[in-house]
Short mmCIF file of C-alpha atoms in Angstrom, two decimals:
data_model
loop_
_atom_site.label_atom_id
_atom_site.label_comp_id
_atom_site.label_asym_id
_atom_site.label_seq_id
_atom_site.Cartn_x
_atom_site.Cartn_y
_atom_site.Cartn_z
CA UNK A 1 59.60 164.91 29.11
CA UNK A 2 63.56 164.36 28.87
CA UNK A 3 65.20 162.43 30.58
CA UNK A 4 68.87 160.87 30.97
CA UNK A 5 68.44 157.12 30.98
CA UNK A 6 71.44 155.36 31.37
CA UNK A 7 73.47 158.05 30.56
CA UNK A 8 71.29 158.47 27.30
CA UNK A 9 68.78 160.64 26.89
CA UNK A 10 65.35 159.54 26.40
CA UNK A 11 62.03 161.58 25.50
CA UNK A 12 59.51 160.39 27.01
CA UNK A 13 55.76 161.19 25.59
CA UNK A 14 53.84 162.71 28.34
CA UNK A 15 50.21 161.71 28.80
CA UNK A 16 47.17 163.78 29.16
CA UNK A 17 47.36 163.96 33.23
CA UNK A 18 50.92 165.47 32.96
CA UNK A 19 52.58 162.45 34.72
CA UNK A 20 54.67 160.06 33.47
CA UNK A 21 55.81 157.69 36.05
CA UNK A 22 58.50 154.52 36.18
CA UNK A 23 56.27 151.97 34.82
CA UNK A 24 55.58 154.21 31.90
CA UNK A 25 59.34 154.57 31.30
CA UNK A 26 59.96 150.76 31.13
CA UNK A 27 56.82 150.50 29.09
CA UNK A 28 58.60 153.19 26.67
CA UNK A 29 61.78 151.27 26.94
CA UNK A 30 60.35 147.56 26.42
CA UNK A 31 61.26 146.42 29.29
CA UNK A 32 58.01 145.33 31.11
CA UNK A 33 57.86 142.05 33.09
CA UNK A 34 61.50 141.85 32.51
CA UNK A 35 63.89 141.98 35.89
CA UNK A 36 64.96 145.39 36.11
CA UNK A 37 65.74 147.76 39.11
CA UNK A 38 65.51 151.40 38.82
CA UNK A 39 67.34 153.68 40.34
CA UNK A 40 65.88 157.87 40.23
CA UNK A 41 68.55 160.42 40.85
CA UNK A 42 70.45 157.71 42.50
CA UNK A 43 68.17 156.53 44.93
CA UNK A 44 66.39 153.12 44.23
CA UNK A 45 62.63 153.31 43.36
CA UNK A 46 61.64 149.46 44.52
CA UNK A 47 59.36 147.67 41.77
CA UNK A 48 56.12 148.22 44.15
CA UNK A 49 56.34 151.76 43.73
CA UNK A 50 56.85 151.63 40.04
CA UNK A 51 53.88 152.76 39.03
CA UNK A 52 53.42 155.77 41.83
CA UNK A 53 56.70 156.96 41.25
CA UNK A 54 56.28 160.08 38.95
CA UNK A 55 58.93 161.28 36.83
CA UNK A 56 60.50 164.55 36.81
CA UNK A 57 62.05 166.47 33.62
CA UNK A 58 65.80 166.33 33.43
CA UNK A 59 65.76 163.10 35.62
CA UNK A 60 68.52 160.89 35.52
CA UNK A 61 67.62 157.32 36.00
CA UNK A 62 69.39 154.12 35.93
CA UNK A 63 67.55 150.94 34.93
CA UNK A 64 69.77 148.00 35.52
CA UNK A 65 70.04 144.16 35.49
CA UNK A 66 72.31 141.08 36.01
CA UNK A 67 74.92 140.11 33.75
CA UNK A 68 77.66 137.54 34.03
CA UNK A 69 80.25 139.12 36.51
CA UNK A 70 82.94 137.29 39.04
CA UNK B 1 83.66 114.94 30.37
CA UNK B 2 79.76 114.59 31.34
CA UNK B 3 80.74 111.24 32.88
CA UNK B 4 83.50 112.50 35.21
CA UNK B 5 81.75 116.07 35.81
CA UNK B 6 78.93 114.51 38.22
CA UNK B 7 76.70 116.69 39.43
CA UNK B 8 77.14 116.16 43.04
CA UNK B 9 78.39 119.20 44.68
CA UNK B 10 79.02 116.98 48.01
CA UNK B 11 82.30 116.73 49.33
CA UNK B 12 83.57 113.51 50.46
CA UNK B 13 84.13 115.14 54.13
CA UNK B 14 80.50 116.51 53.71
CA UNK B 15 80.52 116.81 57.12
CA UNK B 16 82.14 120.12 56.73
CA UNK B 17 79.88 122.58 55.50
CA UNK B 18 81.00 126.19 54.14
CA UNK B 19 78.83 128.51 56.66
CA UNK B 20 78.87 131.99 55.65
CA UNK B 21 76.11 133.83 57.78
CA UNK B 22 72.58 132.75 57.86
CA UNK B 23 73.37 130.17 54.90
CA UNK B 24 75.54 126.41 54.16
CA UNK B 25 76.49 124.80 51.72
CA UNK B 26 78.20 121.73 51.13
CA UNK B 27 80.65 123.38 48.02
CA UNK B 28 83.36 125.36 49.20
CA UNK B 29 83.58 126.56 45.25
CA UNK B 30 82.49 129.98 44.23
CA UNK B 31 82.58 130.92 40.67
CA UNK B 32 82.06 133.63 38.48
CA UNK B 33 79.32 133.67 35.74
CA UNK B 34 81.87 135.95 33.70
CA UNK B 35 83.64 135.82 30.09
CA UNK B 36 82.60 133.25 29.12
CA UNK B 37 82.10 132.61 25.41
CA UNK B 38 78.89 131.37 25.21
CA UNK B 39 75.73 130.38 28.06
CA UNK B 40 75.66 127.01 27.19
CA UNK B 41 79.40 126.87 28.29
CA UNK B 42 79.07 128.34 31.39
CA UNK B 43 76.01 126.42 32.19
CA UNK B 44 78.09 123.52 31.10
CA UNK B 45 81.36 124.84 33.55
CA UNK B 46 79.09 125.46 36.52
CA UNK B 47 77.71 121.93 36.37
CA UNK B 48 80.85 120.66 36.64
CA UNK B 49 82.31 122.88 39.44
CA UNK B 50 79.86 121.53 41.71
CA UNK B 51 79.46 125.09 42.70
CA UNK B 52 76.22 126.26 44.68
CA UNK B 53 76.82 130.40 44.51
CA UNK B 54 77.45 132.05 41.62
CA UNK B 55 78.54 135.47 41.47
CA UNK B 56 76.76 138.08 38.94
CA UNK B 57 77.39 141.28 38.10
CA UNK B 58 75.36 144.55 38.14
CA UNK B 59 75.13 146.51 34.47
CA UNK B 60 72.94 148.92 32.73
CA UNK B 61 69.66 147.25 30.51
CA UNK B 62 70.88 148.20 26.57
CA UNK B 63 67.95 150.57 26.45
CA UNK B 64 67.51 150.27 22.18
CA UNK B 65 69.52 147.61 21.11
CA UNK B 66 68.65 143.90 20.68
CA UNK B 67 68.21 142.65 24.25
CA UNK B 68 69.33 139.09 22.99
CA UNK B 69 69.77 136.37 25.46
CA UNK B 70 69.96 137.26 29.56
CA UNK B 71 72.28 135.76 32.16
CA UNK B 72 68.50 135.36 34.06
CA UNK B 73 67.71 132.83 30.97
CA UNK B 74 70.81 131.03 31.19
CA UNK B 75 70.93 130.84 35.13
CA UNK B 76 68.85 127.65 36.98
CA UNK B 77 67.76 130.47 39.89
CA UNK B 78 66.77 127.29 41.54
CA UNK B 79 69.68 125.64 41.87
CA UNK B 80 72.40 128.09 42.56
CA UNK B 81 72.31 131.28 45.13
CA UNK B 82 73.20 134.35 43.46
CA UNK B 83 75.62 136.06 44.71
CA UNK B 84 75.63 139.63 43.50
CA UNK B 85 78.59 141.92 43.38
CA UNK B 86 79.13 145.43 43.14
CA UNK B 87 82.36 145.12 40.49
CA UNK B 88 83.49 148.18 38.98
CA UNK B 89 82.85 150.56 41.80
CA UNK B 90 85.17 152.58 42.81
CA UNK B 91 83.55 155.08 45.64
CA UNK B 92 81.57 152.84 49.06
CA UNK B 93 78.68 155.63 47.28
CA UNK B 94 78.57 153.75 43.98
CA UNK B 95 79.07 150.14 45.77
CA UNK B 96 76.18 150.95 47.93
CA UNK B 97 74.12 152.09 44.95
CA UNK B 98 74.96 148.74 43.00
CA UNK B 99 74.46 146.86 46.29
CA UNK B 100 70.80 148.10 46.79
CA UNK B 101 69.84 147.45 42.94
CA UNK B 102 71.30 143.92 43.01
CA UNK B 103 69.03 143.15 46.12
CA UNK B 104 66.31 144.59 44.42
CA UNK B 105 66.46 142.36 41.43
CA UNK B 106 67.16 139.04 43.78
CA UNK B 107 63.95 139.90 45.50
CA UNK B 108 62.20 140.40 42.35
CA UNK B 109 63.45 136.96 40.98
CA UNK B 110 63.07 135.45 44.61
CA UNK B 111 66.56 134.13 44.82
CA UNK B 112 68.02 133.53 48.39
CA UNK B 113 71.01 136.07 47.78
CA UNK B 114 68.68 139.20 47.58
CA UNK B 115 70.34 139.87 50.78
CA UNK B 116 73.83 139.04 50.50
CA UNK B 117 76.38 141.17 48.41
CA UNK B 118 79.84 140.29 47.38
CA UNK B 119 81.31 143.86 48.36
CA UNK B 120 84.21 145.66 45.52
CA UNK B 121 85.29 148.85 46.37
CA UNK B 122 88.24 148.73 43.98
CA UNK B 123 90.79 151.82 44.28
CA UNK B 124 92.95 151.46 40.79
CA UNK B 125 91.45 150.49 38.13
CA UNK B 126 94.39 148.87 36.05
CA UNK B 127 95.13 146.95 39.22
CA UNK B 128 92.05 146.32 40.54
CA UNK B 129 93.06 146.37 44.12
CA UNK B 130 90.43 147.09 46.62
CA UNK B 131 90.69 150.36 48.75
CA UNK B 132 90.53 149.28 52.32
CA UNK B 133 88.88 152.59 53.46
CA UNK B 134 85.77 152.34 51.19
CA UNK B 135 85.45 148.70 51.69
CA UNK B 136 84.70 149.55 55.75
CA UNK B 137 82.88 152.20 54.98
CA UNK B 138 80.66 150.71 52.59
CA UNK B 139 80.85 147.68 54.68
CA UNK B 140 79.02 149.92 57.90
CA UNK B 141 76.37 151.23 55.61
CA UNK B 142 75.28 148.21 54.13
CA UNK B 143 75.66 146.04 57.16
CA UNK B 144 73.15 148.51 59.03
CA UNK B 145 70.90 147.93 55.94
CA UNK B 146 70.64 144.67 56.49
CA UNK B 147 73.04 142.77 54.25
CA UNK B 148 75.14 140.05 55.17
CA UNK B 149 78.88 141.68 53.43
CA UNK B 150 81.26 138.98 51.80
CA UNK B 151 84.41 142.00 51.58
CA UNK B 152 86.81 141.54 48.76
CA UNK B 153 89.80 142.61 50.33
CA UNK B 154 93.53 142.20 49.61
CA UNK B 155 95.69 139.99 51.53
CA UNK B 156 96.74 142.78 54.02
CA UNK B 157 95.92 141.00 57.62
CA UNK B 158 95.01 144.24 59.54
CA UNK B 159 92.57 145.63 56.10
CA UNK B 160 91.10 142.89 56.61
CA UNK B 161 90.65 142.53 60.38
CA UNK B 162 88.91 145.88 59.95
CA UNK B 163 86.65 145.00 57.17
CA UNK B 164 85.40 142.15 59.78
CA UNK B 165 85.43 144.82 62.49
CA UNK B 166 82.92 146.50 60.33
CA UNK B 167 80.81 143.75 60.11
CA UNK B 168 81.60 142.18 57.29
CA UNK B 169 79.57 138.65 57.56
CA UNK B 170 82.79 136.93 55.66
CA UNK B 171 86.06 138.40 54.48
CA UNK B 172 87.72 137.15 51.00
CA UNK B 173 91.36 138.46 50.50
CA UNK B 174 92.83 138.51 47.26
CA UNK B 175 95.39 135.74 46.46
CA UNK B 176 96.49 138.08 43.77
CA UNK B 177 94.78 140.89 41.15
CA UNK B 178 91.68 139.81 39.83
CA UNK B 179 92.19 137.62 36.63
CA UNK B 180 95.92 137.64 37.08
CA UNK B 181 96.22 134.18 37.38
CA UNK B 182 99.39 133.88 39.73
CA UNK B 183 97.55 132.19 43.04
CA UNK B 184 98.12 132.61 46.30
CA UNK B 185 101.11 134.88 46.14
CA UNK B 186 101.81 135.38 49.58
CA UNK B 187 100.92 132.47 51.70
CA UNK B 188 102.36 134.46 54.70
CA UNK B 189 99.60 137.31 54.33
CA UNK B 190 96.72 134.67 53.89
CA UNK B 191 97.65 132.61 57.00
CA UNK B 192 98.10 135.80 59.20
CA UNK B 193 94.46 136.93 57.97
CA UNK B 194 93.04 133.44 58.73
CA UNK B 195 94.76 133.70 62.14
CA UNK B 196 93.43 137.19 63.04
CA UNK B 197 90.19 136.73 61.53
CA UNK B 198 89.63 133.63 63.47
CA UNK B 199 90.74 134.58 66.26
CA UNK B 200 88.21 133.88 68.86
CA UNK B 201 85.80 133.26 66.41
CA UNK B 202 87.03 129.96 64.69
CA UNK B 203 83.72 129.70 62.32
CA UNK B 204 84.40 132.81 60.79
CA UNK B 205 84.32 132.52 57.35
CA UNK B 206 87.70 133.44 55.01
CA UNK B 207 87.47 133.22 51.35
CA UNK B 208 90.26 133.14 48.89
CA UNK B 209 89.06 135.41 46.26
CA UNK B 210 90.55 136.26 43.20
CA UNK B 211 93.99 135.42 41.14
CA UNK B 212 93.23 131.66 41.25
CA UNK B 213 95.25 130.50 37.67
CA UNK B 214 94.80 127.07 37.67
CA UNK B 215 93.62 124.01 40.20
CA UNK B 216 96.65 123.65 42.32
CA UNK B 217 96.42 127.44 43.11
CA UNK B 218 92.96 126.63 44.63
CA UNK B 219 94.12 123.24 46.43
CA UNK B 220 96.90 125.67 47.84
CA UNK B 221 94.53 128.33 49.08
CA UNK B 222 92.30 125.29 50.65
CA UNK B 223 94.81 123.53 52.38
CA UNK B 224 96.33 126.76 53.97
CA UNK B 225 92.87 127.04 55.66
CA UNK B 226 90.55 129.21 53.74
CA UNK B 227 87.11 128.15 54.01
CA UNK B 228 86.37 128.65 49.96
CA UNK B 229 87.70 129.62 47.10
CA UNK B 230 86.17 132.11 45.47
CA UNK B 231 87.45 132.48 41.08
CA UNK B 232 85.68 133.31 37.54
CA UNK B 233 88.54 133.58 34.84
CA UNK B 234 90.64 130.66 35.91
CA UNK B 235 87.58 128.68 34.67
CA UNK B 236 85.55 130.98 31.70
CA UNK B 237 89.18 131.45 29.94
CA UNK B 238 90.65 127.59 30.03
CA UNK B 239 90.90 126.06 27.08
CA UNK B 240 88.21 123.58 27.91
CA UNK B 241 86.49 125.38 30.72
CA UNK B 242 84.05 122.91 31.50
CA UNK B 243 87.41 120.84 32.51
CA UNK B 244 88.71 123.02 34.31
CA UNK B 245 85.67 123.12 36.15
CA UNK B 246 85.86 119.72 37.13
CA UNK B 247 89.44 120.61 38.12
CA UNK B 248 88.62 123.06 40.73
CA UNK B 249 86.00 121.04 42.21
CA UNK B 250 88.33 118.47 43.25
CA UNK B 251 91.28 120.86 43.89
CA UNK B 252 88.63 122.47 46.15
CA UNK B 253 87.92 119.02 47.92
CA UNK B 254 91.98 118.23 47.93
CA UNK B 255 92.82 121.09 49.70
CA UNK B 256 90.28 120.62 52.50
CA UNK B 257 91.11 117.25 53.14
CA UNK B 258 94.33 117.71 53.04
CA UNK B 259 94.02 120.90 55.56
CA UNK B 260 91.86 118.60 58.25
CA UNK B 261 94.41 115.75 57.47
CA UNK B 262 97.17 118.19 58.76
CA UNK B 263 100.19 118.53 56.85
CA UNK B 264 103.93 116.53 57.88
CA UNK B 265 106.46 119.63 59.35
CA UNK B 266 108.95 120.38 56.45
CA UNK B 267 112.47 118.95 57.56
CA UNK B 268 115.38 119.81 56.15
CA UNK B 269 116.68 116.56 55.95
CA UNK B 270 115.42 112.91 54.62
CA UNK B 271 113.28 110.08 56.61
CA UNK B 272 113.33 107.32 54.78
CA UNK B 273 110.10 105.39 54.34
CA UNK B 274 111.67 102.19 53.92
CA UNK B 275 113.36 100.50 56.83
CA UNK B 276 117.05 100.11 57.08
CA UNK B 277 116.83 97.44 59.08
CA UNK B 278 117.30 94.40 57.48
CA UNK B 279 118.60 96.04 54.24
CA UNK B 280 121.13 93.80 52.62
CA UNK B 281 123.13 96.68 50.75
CA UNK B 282 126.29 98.83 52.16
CA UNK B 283 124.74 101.53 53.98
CA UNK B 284 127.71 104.75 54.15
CA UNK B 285 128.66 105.47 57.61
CA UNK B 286 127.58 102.77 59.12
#
């Protein structure tokens, strides 16, 4: 599955059920357990529905977190 | 420095708390987590600002590159409430957008200012003025989400009135561009926004944000009658930040004090503080 991942693209393996969902992206990306929020086709996906939230092809996602900023 | 950089964010007049919505706190000192050189000074400059909110910004995870060390690691989540901002946007779409994500990653670390959001909707980005219209708008939309708005805004006194008007929990005009360093440039502006934003409604909060360049320009903002002083570079580019620090906490506390003292009119001429009478010297005209 492809998808645009902060503004990279990212393919994603896709399992044996066909569905590839959020906590299978951060899994791909390392980033599990780490404070992220996600954000699907600009809406926000909250962290509880991580793992329901299948993936689509050509979605673009943005997985952010905090940085020092004034 | 670690012996005159206590750690007590008190003020002397702690009686005065900075409310801002649902929350107090006994600093009236805001500052950035930004450009810094290192964590260990920042954690060092924070200490010694006395500061109990810290502003943080939004960004993308680096998706294949070393992750190195996080702001999360370097941040006591503890001690200070986060106050996240939504710098960089430049439609009320995007600062929505940044404004949900940073309230989603507050609730997941469990930090009090998952539902607060220091509001940017900046229209130029070489001046980094805010745009007035997207501020209210974005100010309605999140406000009927459920955050309590802190609205950068500039000094303008009727922009700002109608950020408040749109909810806005607190209102922080620019005393000039972001990082500029020149302080409060017009006085004027900022004491007709604290008069029309208090108006009625003397609590409301009013926070000097941005263009602080160095102490007195915070002890100036203070004793004009903001509530707080909101600054990042000011501090993080100092040549000894951590001093600088220190500086702002007192030119934080100076300013108050010296705003509930009340200030002596300006006269145009002298009144001298030593008596006349009795003075054994020729006095001219007399």
């Amino acid at each position: 599955m492809t998808l645009t991942v902060n503004g990279q693209r990212v393919d994603l393996p896709v399992d044996g059920a066909g569905s590839v969902t959020v906590v299978d992206l951060l899994n791909h990306l390392k980033l599990t357990g780490q404070p992220c929020a996600v954000e699907v086709n600009k809406t926000l996906v909250p962290k509880r529905s991580h793992a329901a939230h299948a993936l689509r092809e050509n979605d673009t996602i943005e997985v952010v977190t905090l940085v020092g900023g004034g | 420095m670690s012996s005159a950089a206590s750690n007590s964010s008190a003020s002397p007049t702690s009686a005065s708390s900075l409310v801002i919505g649902t929350r107090s706190f006994s600093s009236r000192l805001v500052v950035g987590t930004g450009k810094y050189k290192d964590f260990p000074t920042m954690q060092a400059a924070l200490d010694a600002s006395g500061s109990q909110v810290v502003t943080v910004a939004v960004r993308r995870e680096r998706l294949y590159n070393e992750k190195g060390q996080s702001l999360l690691d370097a941040i006591d989540l503890k001690r200070y409430t986060i106050l996240p901002n939504t710098a960089g946007c430049f439609t009320a779409e995007d600062a929505i957008r940044v404004a949900r994500l940073g309230r989603e990653l507050l609730e997941q670390l469990g930090n009090p200012g998952a539902s607060w959001v220091k509001l940017e909707v900046l229209g130029d980005k070489k001046t980094l003025l805010p745009d007035p219209m997207g501020t209210v708008e974005a100010t309605r939309q999140l406000v009927a989400e459920g955050f309590e708005v802190l609205a950068y805004s500039s000094d303008d006194p009727i922009a700002a009135l109608r950020i408040k008007q749109a909810g806005a929990t607190a209102v922080m005009p620019a005393g000039s561009p972001i990082g500029s360093g020149q302080g409060v440039l017009n006085r004027s502006n900022i004491l007709l926004c604290l008069e029309l934003l208090k108006q009625g409604d003397p609590t409301y909060p009013v926070i000097v944000d941005a263009g602080v360049g160095a102490a007195s320009d915070t002890a100036i903002a203070m004793e004009i009658g903001a509530d707080g002083v909101l600054l990042n570079t000011a501090i993080a580019h100092a040549k000894d930040p951590v001093l600088m620090a220190h500086a702002m906490k007192h030119a934080t506390w100076a300013g108050r004090e010296s705003y509930l003292a009340g200030r002596i009119p300006r006269k145009l001429y002298a009144s001298a503080s030593s008596p006349f009478e009795g003075a054994i010297s020729y006095i001219p005209g007399e």
